[in-house]
Amino acid sequence: MREEDTFGEWFNRLLLEAEIMDPRYPVKGLCVWLPYGMELRNRVLSVIRGLLQETGHREVLFPLLIPEDAFRKEGEHIRGFEDQVYWVTRGGGEELDVKLVLRPTSETSMYPMFSLWIRSHTDLPLKVFQVVSVFRYETKMTKPMIRMREVTTFKEAHTVHSSREEAEAQVREAISLYSRFFDRLCLPYLVSRRPRWDTFAGAEYSVAFDTLLPDGKMLQIGTVHYLGQNFSRVFDIRFQRPDGTHEYAYQTCYGISERVVAATLVLHADEVGPCLPPSLAPIQVVIVPIPFKEEREPEAYSEEVRRRLEERGFRVVLDRRNLRPGNKFYYWERRGVPLRLEVGPRESSSRTVTLVRRDRRERREVPLEGLPEVLSQTVREMEEEMRERAWRRMEERIRRVSTLQEAGRAAGEGGAVRIPLCGEECARRAEEETGLQVLGEELEGEGGNCAVCGKPGRSFLMGKSY
Ligand code: P5A
């Protein structure tokens, strides 16, 4: 999968065949979530909701439309988003007095309200999140889930604090929370601080998570931004300290989108289709009855297996359609169902099942007695292995290099590099000379001599990216 269009075609086909998303909607950059895809989306959502709620974030829902004056308040923010917004200028036949933007993200929709809510240090910290659609008029080539014009599953958190230290501690909490989230999706990631030119519009600094896709390009799967007082000054978000003085608040925000679903699908896929991490899979186990010659399928026994597993909370389908078992295997593999149980006359008479893991396709006979325990254990082992395998594959393709020539060569072979650079000026030079992108400075990384000027440097990530 070297050519970009090949990856794109493959991914579109995977989404359609797995019945996750239909990319054929007649507006560029907009797609339809299909029922099975929605179930997957909702499971992913419940993981992130759980993590946010456990760490004290409360869910809110702000309007989709933002009045022009609020949108234009923060200078950097407008410069970053101006070219990407959709405007609503008419209601029916009338021109609107106040033009409205469809939110490209919600800072300018939320922060005027924060200014009304926050009075005192006792109102802080404020930690909220919402799951909404945002609209961005993307000009690069759009791709289902990866670059949408309607991002349908934007999970954005916004926090407000009474000191810089507390807000920066929140940045670290967000990084840890997202790390745990990606671990649950069995996704490998690299964390780096973005260079100034790639910082979120209006932020002091941005930390991003990237993962490596099979075509050798990096995909940003989440970002955490320290906003400092940039927005609180323009939106007048002030609080009274215990000593009676007033101060502008310190803010952070962080977000992820359906890109994380795309990454989960492609990083655990083989030539047939995806393999979903079993704890997230809408269907965890498919039972396929295997009829023997003229005998009828072991109907009662298959039912019994299904009932036993459902009672123990597994999401199970018993596929009794009139199709050959081989066709059924293929059908469910394309949908990423992680576990398959084959039940034939032999299994029926010995009261066992044949268990097949989607990722390894190895077969194993398991007694019905104790099957739920074996499956729970298998789910844990399988996720651990999927996570490790994906990490290994990514790390193998991220080479540590010390010169720009080596960086160019490694990226040409379909990967990314860690390279020592001394700062942003040399990072710019490195981009110009290699045609690659500097993703950012690793938060934890080994230094070396700057590949551009030779001074002591820190570890930067470079590669091609979406
Ligand atoms: C953080 C949340 C923000 O918008 N405001 C609120 C901040 N950050 S961001 O980096 O611009 O976006 C967060 C993540 O959303 C994903 N993303 C997209 N996914 C699909 N299609 C798009 N067009 C798109 N744009 C951004 C990225 O993963 C990004 O890190």
Short mmCIF file of C-alpha atoms and ligand atoms in Angstrom, two decimals:
data_model
loop_
_atom_site.label_atom_id
_atom_site.label_comp_id
_atom_site.label_asym_id
_atom_site.label_seq_id
_atom_site.Cartn_x
_atom_site.Cartn_y
_atom_site.Cartn_z
CA MET A 1 0.00 0.00 0.00
CA ARG A 2 2.36 2.68 -1.19
CA GLU A 3 0.19 4.89 -3.36
CA GLU A 4 -2.16 7.18 -1.54
CA ASP A 5 -5.10 6.46 -3.80
CA THR A 6 -4.61 2.75 -3.25
CA PHE A 7 -4.89 3.23 0.49
CA GLY A 8 -7.94 5.43 -0.06
CA GLU A 9 -9.67 2.90 -2.28
CA TRP A 10 -8.85 0.06 0.06
CA PHE A 11 -10.17 1.98 3.05
CA ASN A 12 -13.39 2.99 1.26
CA ARG A 13 -13.98 -0.63 0.30
CA LEU A 14 -13.26 -1.82 3.82
CA LEU A 15 -15.81 0.64 5.27
CA LEU A 16 -18.49 -0.42 2.82
CA GLU A 17 -17.87 -4.15 3.02
CA ALA A 18 -17.74 -4.07 6.80
CA GLU A 19 -20.98 -2.04 6.70
CA ILE A 20 -19.53 0.69 8.85
CA MET A 21 -19.85 3.77 6.69
CA ASP A 22 -21.12 4.61 3.24
CA PRO A 23 -18.85 7.20 1.64
CA ARG A 24 -21.11 7.73 -1.38
CA TYR A 25 -23.19 10.58 0.07
CA PRO A 26 -23.50 13.24 -2.63
CA VAL A 27 -21.76 16.04 -0.70
CA LYS A 28 -17.97 16.03 -0.61
CA GLY A 29 -16.55 15.25 2.81
CA LEU A 30 -19.83 13.97 4.29
CA CYS A 31 -20.54 10.27 4.91
CA VAL A 32 -23.28 8.07 6.32
CA TRP A 33 -22.75 5.95 9.40
CA LEU A 34 -24.44 2.58 8.86
CA PRO A 35 -26.14 0.71 11.74
CA TYR A 36 -23.17 -1.56 12.45
CA GLY A 37 -20.79 1.38 12.23
CA MET A 38 -22.99 3.33 14.64
CA GLU A 39 -22.78 0.49 17.16
CA LEU A 40 -19.00 0.56 16.92
CA ARG A 41 -18.97 4.37 17.15
CA ASN A 42 -21.16 4.28 20.24
CA ARG A 43 -18.94 1.73 21.97
CA VAL A 44 -15.88 3.87 21.29
CA LEU A 45 -17.83 6.86 22.61
CA SER A 46 -18.76 5.09 25.80
CA VAL A 47 -15.08 4.37 26.50
CA ILE A 48 -14.07 8.02 26.15
CA ARG A 49 -17.17 9.23 28.01
CA GLY A 50 -16.29 6.90 30.87
CA LEU A 51 -12.70 8.14 31.02
CA LEU A 52 -13.76 11.80 30.92
CA GLN A 53 -16.43 11.34 33.56
CA GLU A 54 -14.10 9.41 35.87
CA THR A 55 -11.73 12.35 35.76
CA GLY A 56 -14.38 14.94 36.65
CA HIS A 57 -15.47 16.19 33.22
CA ARG A 58 -19.20 16.88 32.85
CA GLU A 59 -21.06 16.60 29.58
CA VAL A 60 -22.68 19.67 28.00
CA LEU A 61 -24.24 20.51 24.66
CA PHE A 62 -23.73 23.88 23.04
CA PRO A 63 -25.47 25.21 19.92
CA LEU A 64 -24.11 24.54 16.48
CA LEU A 65 -24.29 28.18 15.37
CA ILE A 66 -21.85 30.86 16.50
CA PRO A 67 -22.51 34.57 15.94
CA GLU A 68 -19.90 36.30 13.81
CA ASP A 69 -18.75 38.75 16.51
CA ALA A 70 -17.94 35.96 18.99
CA PHE A 71 -16.17 34.00 16.29
CA ARG A 72 -14.04 37.01 15.38
CA LYS A 73 -12.94 37.90 18.90
CA GLU A 74 -9.67 36.00 19.18
CA GLY A 75 -7.35 37.14 16.40
CA GLU A 76 -5.18 34.04 16.04
CA HIS A 77 -8.18 31.77 16.21
CA ILE A 78 -9.90 33.51 13.29
CA ARG A 79 -6.74 33.49 11.23
CA GLY A 80 -6.51 29.73 11.75
CA PHE A 81 -10.13 28.94 10.94
CA GLU A 82 -11.39 31.70 8.67
CA ASP A 83 -10.75 29.78 5.46
CA GLN A 84 -12.42 26.70 6.86
CA VAL A 85 -15.79 27.91 8.03
CA TYR A 86 -19.23 27.50 6.55
CA TRP A 87 -21.42 30.57 6.92
CA VAL A 88 -25.14 30.75 7.49
CA THR A 89 -26.29 34.05 6.09
CA ARG A 90 -29.96 33.57 5.26
CA GLY A 91 -33.05 32.36 7.08
CA GLY A 92 -35.66 31.49 4.50
CA GLY A 93 -35.80 34.45 2.13
CA GLU A 94 -34.24 36.94 4.54
CA GLU A 95 -30.65 37.97 4.99
CA LEU A 96 -29.68 37.49 8.64
CA ASP A 97 -28.72 40.61 10.64
CA VAL A 98 -26.00 38.67 12.37
CA LYS A 99 -24.12 36.19 10.25
CA LEU A 100 -23.58 32.80 11.84
CA VAL A 101 -20.83 30.22 11.46
CA LEU A 102 -21.29 26.48 11.72
CA ARG A 103 -18.87 25.66 14.54
CA PRO A 104 -15.51 24.41 13.25
CA THR A 105 -14.71 23.77 16.96
CA SER A 106 -16.44 25.27 19.99
CA GLU A 107 -14.11 27.70 21.77
CA THR A 108 -15.98 30.75 20.53
CA SER A 109 -19.36 29.19 21.25
CA MET A 110 -18.50 28.11 24.80
CA TYR A 111 -16.29 30.85 26.14
CA PRO A 112 -18.79 33.74 26.12
CA MET A 113 -20.96 31.51 28.33
CA PHE A 114 -18.02 30.58 30.57
CA SER A 115 -17.59 34.29 31.19
CA LEU A 116 -21.15 34.41 32.56
CA TRP A 117 -20.70 31.30 34.70
CA ILE A 118 -17.35 32.02 36.29
CA ARG A 119 -17.20 34.60 39.07
CA SER A 120 -15.04 33.24 41.84
CA HIS A 121 -12.12 30.86 42.37
CA THR A 122 -14.72 28.55 43.94
CA ASP A 123 -16.28 28.12 40.47
CA LEU A 124 -12.99 26.60 39.28
CA PRO A 125 -11.82 24.29 37.91
CA LEU A 126 -14.52 23.97 35.30
CA LYS A 127 -14.20 20.79 33.20
CA VAL A 128 -16.74 20.09 30.49
CA PHE A 129 -16.95 18.14 27.27
CA GLN A 130 -19.35 17.58 24.42
CA VAL A 131 -19.75 15.13 21.55
CA VAL A 132 -20.95 16.96 18.47
CA SER A 133 -20.63 17.49 14.74
CA VAL A 134 -18.24 20.22 13.66
CA PHE A 135 -17.89 21.57 10.15
CA ARG A 136 -14.61 22.39 8.47
CA TYR A 137 -14.35 23.34 4.85
CA GLU A 138 -11.27 21.17 4.30
CA THR A 139 -9.45 21.93 1.08
CA LYS A 140 -7.09 18.93 1.08
CA MET A 141 -8.47 15.69 -0.33
CA THR A 142 -11.28 14.50 1.93
CA LYS A 143 -11.38 10.92 3.21
CA PRO A 144 -14.06 9.08 5.16
CA MET A 145 -13.44 9.47 8.93
CA ILE A 146 -9.93 10.83 8.33
CA ARG A 147 -10.61 14.19 6.75
CA MET A 148 -14.27 15.07 6.86
CA ARG A 149 -16.03 18.33 6.22
CA GLU A 150 -18.64 17.29 8.74
CA VAL A 151 -16.72 15.69 11.58
CA THR A 152 -19.58 13.79 13.18
CA THR A 153 -17.96 12.50 16.32
CA PHE A 154 -15.96 15.43 17.64
CA LYS A 155 -15.27 14.80 21.31
CA GLU A 156 -14.04 18.09 22.67
CA ALA A 157 -13.16 18.91 26.26
CA HIS A 158 -12.65 22.42 27.63
CA THR A 159 -11.29 23.29 31.06
CA VAL A 160 -10.80 26.49 33.04
CA HIS A 161 -8.39 26.95 35.96
CA SER A 162 -7.22 29.49 38.49
CA SER A 163 -3.49 29.13 37.81
CA ARG A 164 -1.06 28.32 35.07
CA GLU A 165 0.30 25.38 37.10
CA GLU A 166 -3.14 23.85 37.50
CA ALA A 167 -3.96 24.29 33.81
CA GLU A 168 -0.66 22.71 32.78
CA ALA A 169 -1.33 19.83 35.16
CA GLN A 170 -4.63 19.46 33.29
CA VAL A 171 -2.71 19.18 30.03
CA ARG A 172 -0.79 16.28 31.57
CA GLU A 173 -4.01 14.66 32.81
CA ALA A 174 -5.47 14.94 29.31
CA ILE A 175 -2.38 13.31 27.80
CA SER A 176 -2.64 10.45 30.27
CA LEU A 177 -6.39 10.11 29.67
CA TYR A 178 -5.97 9.97 25.89
CA SER A 179 -3.11 7.48 26.27
CA ARG A 180 -5.42 5.20 28.22
CA PHE A 181 -8.12 5.68 25.61
CA PHE A 182 -5.79 4.70 22.76
CA ASP A 183 -4.61 1.71 24.80
CA ARG A 184 -8.22 0.56 24.99
CA LEU A 185 -8.45 0.78 21.18
CA CYS A 186 -5.15 -1.14 20.94
CA LEU A 187 -3.66 1.82 19.05
CA PRO A 188 0.01 2.73 19.16
CA TYR A 189 0.83 6.46 19.29
CA LEU A 190 3.64 9.00 19.48
CA VAL A 191 3.28 12.13 21.54
CA SER A 192 4.96 15.35 20.48
CA ARG A 193 4.79 19.06 21.03
CA ARG A 194 3.86 20.70 17.75
CA PRO A 195 6.10 23.41 16.30
CA ARG A 196 4.85 26.99 16.51
CA TRP A 197 3.51 26.96 12.94
CA ASP A 198 1.39 23.92 13.65
CA THR A 199 0.03 25.04 17.01
CA PHE A 200 -3.76 25.16 17.37
CA ALA A 201 -5.08 28.59 16.42
CA GLY A 202 -5.15 30.62 19.65
CA ALA A 203 -3.18 28.18 21.81
CA GLU A 204 0.16 28.79 23.56
CA TYR A 205 1.25 25.28 22.71
CA SER A 206 -0.21 22.04 21.38
CA VAL A 207 0.64 18.45 22.12
CA ALA A 208 -0.45 15.90 19.55
CA PHE A 209 -0.86 12.14 19.28
CA ASP A 210 0.08 10.58 15.95
CA THR A 211 -0.07 7.03 14.71
CA LEU A 212 1.49 5.50 11.59
CA LEU A 213 -0.90 4.18 8.96
CA PRO A 214 -0.07 1.22 6.69
CA ASP A 215 0.76 3.56 3.80
CA GLY A 216 3.61 5.05 5.83
CA LYS A 217 1.89 8.34 6.62
CA MET A 218 1.35 9.70 10.09
CA LEU A 219 -2.19 10.46 11.19
CA GLN A 220 -2.90 12.90 13.99
CA ILE A 221 -5.42 11.14 16.21
CA GLY A 222 -5.80 13.67 19.00
CA THR A 223 -4.54 16.96 20.36
CA VAL A 224 -4.25 18.68 23.72
CA HIS A 225 -3.84 22.46 23.81
CA TYR A 226 -2.69 24.84 26.50
CA LEU A 227 -4.55 28.08 25.82
CA GLY A 228 -3.09 30.16 28.65
CA GLN A 229 -5.05 33.41 29.01
CA ASN A 230 -5.39 34.06 25.27
CA PHE A 231 -9.11 33.37 25.16
CA SER A 232 -9.96 34.40 28.73
CA ARG A 233 -8.69 37.93 28.00
CA VAL A 234 -10.85 38.41 24.92
CA PHE A 235 -13.92 36.65 26.30
CA ASP A 236 -13.48 38.23 29.72
CA ILE A 237 -13.35 35.01 31.73
CA ARG A 238 -12.26 36.39 35.11
CA PHE A 239 -12.47 35.10 38.64
CA GLN A 240 -12.07 36.61 42.06
CA ARG A 241 -9.20 35.29 44.16
CA PRO A 242 -9.60 34.66 47.92
CA ASP A 243 -7.87 38.03 48.52
CA GLY A 244 -10.50 39.88 46.50
CA THR A 245 -8.36 40.63 43.42
CA HIS A 246 -9.47 39.55 39.94
CA GLU A 247 -7.54 37.57 37.39
CA TYR A 248 -8.08 36.14 33.92
CA ALA A 249 -8.51 32.36 33.97
CA TYR A 250 -6.17 29.76 32.45
CA GLN A 251 -7.62 27.37 29.92
CA THR A 252 -7.03 24.11 28.10
CA CYS A 253 -8.92 22.19 25.46
CA TYR A 254 -8.45 18.83 23.81
CA GLY A 255 -10.18 16.80 21.18
CA ILE A 256 -10.42 13.62 19.16
CA SER A 257 -12.64 12.63 16.26
CA GLU A 258 -13.74 9.57 14.27
CA ARG A 259 -10.15 9.38 13.03
CA VAL A 260 -9.56 7.12 16.02
CA VAL A 261 -12.12 4.69 14.60
CA ALA A 262 -10.36 4.81 11.22
CA ALA A 263 -7.04 4.05 12.89
CA THR A 264 -8.54 1.16 14.85
CA LEU A 265 -9.98 -0.31 11.66
CA VAL A 266 -6.88 -0.06 9.49
CA LEU A 267 -4.21 -0.91 12.04
CA HIS A 268 -5.83 -4.23 12.86
CA ALA A 269 -6.87 -5.20 9.35
CA ASP A 270 -5.66 -7.98 7.07
CA GLU A 271 -6.43 -8.68 3.41
CA VAL A 272 -10.00 -9.73 4.27
CA GLY A 273 -10.98 -6.81 6.49
CA PRO A 274 -10.72 -5.39 9.99
CA CYS A 275 -10.35 -7.25 13.28
CA LEU A 276 -12.08 -5.31 16.00
CA PRO A 277 -10.69 -5.25 19.54
CA PRO A 278 -13.13 -7.68 21.21
CA SER A 279 -14.18 -5.45 24.06
CA LEU A 280 -15.33 -2.81 21.54
CA ALA A 281 -16.78 -5.09 18.87
CA PRO A 282 -20.56 -4.73 18.40
CA ILE A 283 -20.61 -8.49 17.85
CA GLN A 284 -17.93 -10.30 19.82
CA VAL A 285 -18.73 -13.90 19.00
CA VAL A 286 -20.33 -15.50 15.98
CA ILE A 287 -21.53 -19.08 16.26
CA VAL A 288 -21.48 -20.97 12.98
CA PRO A 289 -23.25 -24.36 12.99
CA ILE A 290 -21.51 -26.93 10.78
CA PRO A 291 -24.00 -29.45 9.34
CA PHE A 292 -22.61 -32.90 8.58
CA LYS A 293 -23.61 -34.40 5.23
CA GLU A 294 -27.38 -34.90 5.23
CA GLU A 295 -27.74 -34.42 8.94
CA ARG A 296 -29.43 -31.33 10.18
CA GLU A 297 -27.35 -28.78 11.96
CA PRO A 298 -26.94 -29.35 15.69
CA GLU A 299 -29.70 -26.83 16.30
CA ALA A 300 -30.48 -27.30 19.92
CA TYR A 301 -26.84 -27.41 20.88
CA SER A 302 -25.97 -24.19 18.98
CA GLU A 303 -28.85 -22.48 20.74
CA GLU A 304 -27.60 -23.69 24.06
CA VAL A 305 -24.12 -22.28 23.37
CA ARG A 306 -25.63 -18.93 22.39
CA ARG A 307 -27.82 -18.78 25.47
CA ARG A 308 -24.94 -19.61 27.80
CA LEU A 309 -22.81 -16.83 26.37
CA GLU A 310 -25.55 -14.23 26.26
CA GLU A 311 -26.36 -14.95 29.89
CA ARG A 312 -22.79 -14.03 30.69
CA GLY A 313 -22.99 -10.73 28.83
CA PHE A 314 -21.26 -11.60 25.55
CA ARG A 315 -22.56 -10.01 22.35
CA VAL A 316 -23.32 -13.06 20.23
CA VAL A 317 -24.83 -13.88 16.86
CA LEU A 318 -25.90 -17.39 15.92
CA ASP A 319 -25.71 -17.47 12.14
CA ARG A 320 -28.34 -19.94 10.97
CA ARG A 321 -28.64 -18.60 7.45
CA ASN A 322 -28.79 -21.12 4.66
CA LEU A 323 -25.21 -20.53 3.46
CA ARG A 324 -22.08 -22.65 3.37
CA PRO A 325 -19.99 -22.33 6.56
CA GLY A 326 -17.02 -21.01 4.53
CA ASN A 327 -19.15 -18.14 3.23
CA LYS A 328 -20.28 -17.32 6.72
CA PHE A 329 -16.69 -17.28 8.00
CA TYR A 330 -15.77 -14.82 5.29
CA TYR A 331 -18.88 -12.70 5.88
CA TRP A 332 -18.10 -12.21 9.58
CA GLU A 333 -14.37 -11.77 9.05
CA ARG A 334 -15.05 -8.86 6.74
CA ARG A 335 -17.03 -7.26 9.55
CA GLY A 336 -14.20 -7.68 12.00
CA VAL A 337 -15.99 -10.03 14.42
CA PRO A 338 -13.09 -11.13 16.62
CA LEU A 339 -14.20 -14.58 17.79
CA ARG A 340 -15.86 -17.48 15.99
CA LEU A 341 -17.28 -20.67 17.42
CA GLU A 342 -17.81 -23.63 15.10
CA VAL A 343 -20.35 -26.13 16.27
CA GLY A 344 -20.73 -29.43 14.41
CA PRO A 345 -21.94 -32.95 15.27
CA ARG A 346 -18.58 -33.78 16.84
CA GLU A 347 -18.70 -30.73 19.13
CA SER A 348 -22.33 -31.44 19.87
CA SER A 349 -21.68 -34.99 21.03
CA SER A 350 -18.60 -34.09 23.05
CA ARG A 351 -20.23 -30.88 24.40
CA THR A 352 -17.38 -28.70 23.16
CA VAL A 353 -16.95 -25.88 20.63
CA THR A 354 -14.14 -25.04 18.22
CA LEU A 355 -12.89 -21.54 18.98
CA VAL A 356 -11.18 -19.50 16.24
CA ARG A 357 -9.55 -16.14 16.87
CA ARG A 358 -10.01 -13.68 13.99
CA ASP A 359 -6.48 -12.30 14.21
CA ARG A 360 -4.58 -15.59 14.23
CA ARG A 361 -7.14 -17.97 12.75
CA GLU A 362 -5.85 -20.75 14.98
CA ARG A 363 -8.39 -23.35 16.11
CA ARG A 364 -8.85 -24.71 19.55
CA GLU A 365 -11.37 -27.06 21.08
CA VAL A 366 -12.95 -25.82 24.29
CA PRO A 367 -15.49 -27.59 26.57
CA LEU A 368 -18.84 -25.80 26.84
CA GLU A 369 -18.47 -26.05 30.59
CA GLY A 370 -16.22 -23.10 31.43
CA LEU A 371 -16.49 -21.54 27.93
CA PRO A 372 -17.38 -18.03 29.21
CA GLU A 373 -14.24 -17.99 31.36
CA VAL A 374 -12.11 -19.15 28.43
CA LEU A 375 -13.61 -16.44 26.22
CA SER A 376 -13.01 -13.69 28.78
CA GLN A 377 -9.41 -14.82 29.06
CA THR A 378 -9.13 -14.94 25.24
CA VAL A 379 -10.50 -11.40 24.95
CA ARG A 380 -7.81 -10.14 27.33
CA GLU A 381 -5.00 -12.05 25.63
CA MET A 382 -6.15 -11.07 22.18
CA GLU A 383 -6.30 -7.36 22.99
CA GLU A 384 -2.91 -7.49 24.63
CA GLU A 385 -1.46 -9.13 21.52
CA MET A 386 -3.24 -6.78 19.12
CA ARG A 387 -1.86 -3.82 21.04
CA GLU A 388 1.67 -5.24 21.14
CA ARG A 389 1.62 -6.23 17.50
CA ALA A 390 0.46 -2.77 16.41
CA TRP A 391 3.09 -1.07 18.59
CA ARG A 392 5.82 -3.34 17.23
CA ARG A 393 4.81 -2.70 13.64
CA MET A 394 4.84 1.04 14.17
CA GLU A 395 8.14 1.12 16.06
CA GLU A 396 9.80 -1.00 13.35
CA ARG A 397 8.96 1.66 10.81
CA ILE A 398 10.12 4.64 12.83
CA ARG A 399 13.85 4.83 12.46
CA ARG A 400 16.23 6.86 14.53
CA VAL A 401 18.44 8.81 12.13
CA SER A 402 21.08 11.48 12.54
CA THR A 403 21.18 13.16 9.12
CA LEU A 404 18.63 14.69 6.74
CA GLN A 405 19.69 12.30 3.94
CA GLU A 406 18.88 9.31 6.13
CA ALA A 407 15.56 10.91 7.05
CA GLY A 408 14.61 11.28 3.38
CA ARG A 409 15.58 7.71 2.63
CA ALA A 410 13.71 6.21 5.61
CA ALA A 411 10.55 8.15 4.79
CA GLY A 412 10.84 7.04 1.16
CA GLU A 413 10.71 3.46 2.38
CA GLY A 414 7.35 4.14 4.01
CA GLY A 415 7.98 5.23 7.55
CA ALA A 416 8.82 8.14 9.80
CA VAL A 417 11.93 9.13 11.71
CA ARG A 418 13.20 10.39 15.02
CA ILE A 419 15.88 12.98 14.35
CA PRO A 420 17.81 15.34 16.62
CA LEU A 421 17.16 19.03 15.97
CA CYS A 422 18.03 21.99 18.17
CA GLY A 423 14.88 24.06 17.73
CA GLU A 424 12.26 25.45 15.42
CA GLU A 425 14.56 27.33 13.10
CA CYS A 426 16.46 24.17 12.20
CA ALA A 427 13.17 22.25 12.09
CA ARG A 428 12.01 24.61 9.34
CA ARG A 429 15.26 24.08 7.46
CA ALA A 430 14.88 20.31 7.84
CA GLU A 431 11.39 20.51 6.33
CA GLU A 432 12.57 22.58 3.40
CA GLU A 433 15.48 20.33 2.63
CA THR A 434 13.70 16.99 2.92
CA GLY A 435 10.17 17.84 1.81
CA LEU A 436 8.99 15.98 4.93
CA GLN A 437 6.95 17.41 7.74
CA VAL A 438 8.21 18.04 11.25
CA LEU A 439 5.46 16.64 13.44
CA GLY A 440 6.96 17.93 16.64
CA GLU A 441 9.36 17.51 19.49
CA GLU A 442 8.90 14.29 21.43
CA LEU A 443 7.91 14.84 25.03
CA GLU A 444 10.19 12.02 26.02
CA GLY A 445 13.00 11.35 23.63
CA GLU A 446 16.72 10.92 23.24
CA GLY A 447 18.68 13.89 21.94
CA GLY A 448 21.84 14.07 19.81
CA ASN A 449 23.56 16.62 17.60
CA CYS A 450 21.18 18.73 15.50
CA ALA A 451 21.01 17.25 11.98
CA VAL A 452 21.00 20.77 10.52
CA CYS A 453 23.54 22.79 12.53
CA GLY A 454 25.35 20.29 14.77
CA LYS A 455 24.48 21.94 18.10
CA PRO A 456 23.03 19.77 20.90
CA GLY A 457 19.50 18.82 19.86
CA ARG A 458 16.36 17.06 21.08
CA SER A 459 14.35 14.27 19.46
CA PHE A 460 11.91 15.43 16.76
CA LEU A 461 9.51 13.35 14.70
CA MET A 462 9.50 13.79 10.94
CA GLY A 463 7.57 12.07 8.20
CA LYS A 464 4.77 12.42 5.73
CA SER A 465 1.44 13.08 7.25
CA TYR A 466 -2.24 13.34 6.52
C1 P5A B 1 -9.43 20.70 20.72
C2 P5A B 1 -10.87 20.41 20.92
C3 P5A B 1 -9.32 21.36 18.30
O1 P5A B 1 -10.21 21.62 17.53
N1 P5A B 1 -10.65 22.52 19.97
C4 P5A B 1 -11.54 21.72 20.76
C5 P5A B 1 -9.39 21.84 19.75
N2 P5A B 1 -8.23 20.67 17.98
S1 P5A B 1 -7.96 20.05 16.53
O2 P5A B 1 -6.62 19.53 16.55
O3 P5A B 1 -8.23 21.00 15.51
O4 P5A B 1 -8.95 18.86 16.35
C6 P5A B 1 -8.92 17.76 17.25
C7 P5A B 1 -8.74 16.46 16.50
O5 P5A B 1 -9.82 16.25 15.60
C8 P5A B 1 -9.37 15.52 14.49
N3 P5A B 1 -9.77 16.26 13.26
C9 P5A B 1 -10.46 15.72 12.23
N4 P5A B 1 -10.96 14.50 12.04
C10 P5A B 1 -11.63 14.24 10.90
N5 P5A B 1 -11.82 15.17 9.93
C11 P5A B 1 -11.33 16.42 10.07
N6 P5A B 1 -11.53 17.33 9.12
C12 P5A B 1 -10.62 16.74 11.28
N7 P5A B 1 -10.02 17.86 11.75
C13 P5A B 1 -9.50 17.54 12.96
C14 P5A B 1 -7.86 15.38 14.59
O6 P5A B 1 -7.55 14.08 15.09
C15 P5A B 1 -7.50 16.43 15.61
O7 P5A B 1 -6.35 16.09 16.35
#
